[in-house]
XYZ file of C-alpha atoms in Angstrom:
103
model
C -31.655 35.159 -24.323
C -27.653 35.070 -23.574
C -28.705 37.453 -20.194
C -31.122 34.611 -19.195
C -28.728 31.649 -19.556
C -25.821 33.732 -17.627
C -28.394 34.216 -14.992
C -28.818 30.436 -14.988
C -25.289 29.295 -14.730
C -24.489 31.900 -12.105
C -27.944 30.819 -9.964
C -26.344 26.737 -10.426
C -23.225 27.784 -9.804
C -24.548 29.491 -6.596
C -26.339 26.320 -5.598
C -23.596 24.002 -5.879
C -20.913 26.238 -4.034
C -23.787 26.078 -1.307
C -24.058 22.381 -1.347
C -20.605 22.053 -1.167
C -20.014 24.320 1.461
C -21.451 22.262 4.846
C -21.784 23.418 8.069
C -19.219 22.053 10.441
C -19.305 20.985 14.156
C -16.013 20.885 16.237
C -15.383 17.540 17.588
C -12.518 16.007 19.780
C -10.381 12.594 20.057
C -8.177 12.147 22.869
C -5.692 9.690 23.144
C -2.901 7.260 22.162
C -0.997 7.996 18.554
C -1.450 4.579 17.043
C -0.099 5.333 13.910
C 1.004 8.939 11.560
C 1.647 9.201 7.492
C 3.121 11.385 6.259
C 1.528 11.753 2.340
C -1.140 12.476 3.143
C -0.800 13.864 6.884
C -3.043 11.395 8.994
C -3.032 10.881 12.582
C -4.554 7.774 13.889
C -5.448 8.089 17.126
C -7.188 5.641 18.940
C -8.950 4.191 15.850
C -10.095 8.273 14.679
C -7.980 8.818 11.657
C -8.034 12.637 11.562
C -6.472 14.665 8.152
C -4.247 17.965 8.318
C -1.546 16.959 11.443
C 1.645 18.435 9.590
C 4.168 17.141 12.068
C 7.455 18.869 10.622
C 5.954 21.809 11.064
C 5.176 21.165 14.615
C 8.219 19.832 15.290
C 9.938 22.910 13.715
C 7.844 25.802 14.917
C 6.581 24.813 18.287
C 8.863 22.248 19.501
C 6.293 19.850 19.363
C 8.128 16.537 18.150
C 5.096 13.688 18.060
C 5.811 10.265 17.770
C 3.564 6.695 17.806
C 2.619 6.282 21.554
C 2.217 10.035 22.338
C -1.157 11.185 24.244
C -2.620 13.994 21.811
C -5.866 15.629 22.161
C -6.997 16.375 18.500
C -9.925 19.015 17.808
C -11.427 18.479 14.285
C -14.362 18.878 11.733
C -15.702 16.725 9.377
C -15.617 17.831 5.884
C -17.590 16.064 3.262
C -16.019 15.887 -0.131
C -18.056 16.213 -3.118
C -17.419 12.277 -3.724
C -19.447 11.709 -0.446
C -16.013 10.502 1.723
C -15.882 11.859 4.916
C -12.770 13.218 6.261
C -12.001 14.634 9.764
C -10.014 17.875 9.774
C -7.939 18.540 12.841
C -8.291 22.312 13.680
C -6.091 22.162 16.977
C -3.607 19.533 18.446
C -2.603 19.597 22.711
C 0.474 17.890 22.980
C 1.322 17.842 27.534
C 0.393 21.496 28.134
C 1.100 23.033 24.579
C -1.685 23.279 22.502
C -1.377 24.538 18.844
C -4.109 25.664 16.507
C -3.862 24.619 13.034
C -6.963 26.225 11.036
């Protein structure tokens, strides 16, 4: 009997891993910075709030100093929490002609 309910909590805890796992598609914004926080790190650009823009460290390691007003082209997924929000997650950021990957 204790085999059998293992087997059961390792099969659910399968399934749910799987539901929360979702298949992503790459998708891009280009644009105007509108607006940037900090905690958490959001870029709005163009009215496409996108999550995961850490601008110190862009600024630090690649020179890459973004302000409100810059033109940015973001790539990004969309990741569904388990709460059902949707949040975009930027994967790369081109800044003129220097384009950093994130993820």
């Amino acid at each position: 009997m204790k085999n059998s309910v293992k087997s059961i909590l390792v099969i659910l805890a399968i399934v749910m891993s799987l539901v929360a796992v979702r298949s992503a598609s790459a998708e891009t914004v280009s644009g105007t910075i509108e607006s940037i926080s900090l905690k958490p790190n959001i870029v709005v650009v163009d009215g496409t709030a996108v999550n995961g823009v850490r601008l110190d460290y862009l600024c630090n390691q690649y020179n890459v100093c973004l302000e409100e007003g810059d033109t940015v082209t973001i790539d990004y997924y969309e990741y569904t929490c388990l709460s059902g929000t949707v949040k975009l997650i930027a994967t790369s950021i081109t800044a003129g002609d220097i384009t950093v990957q994130l993820r």
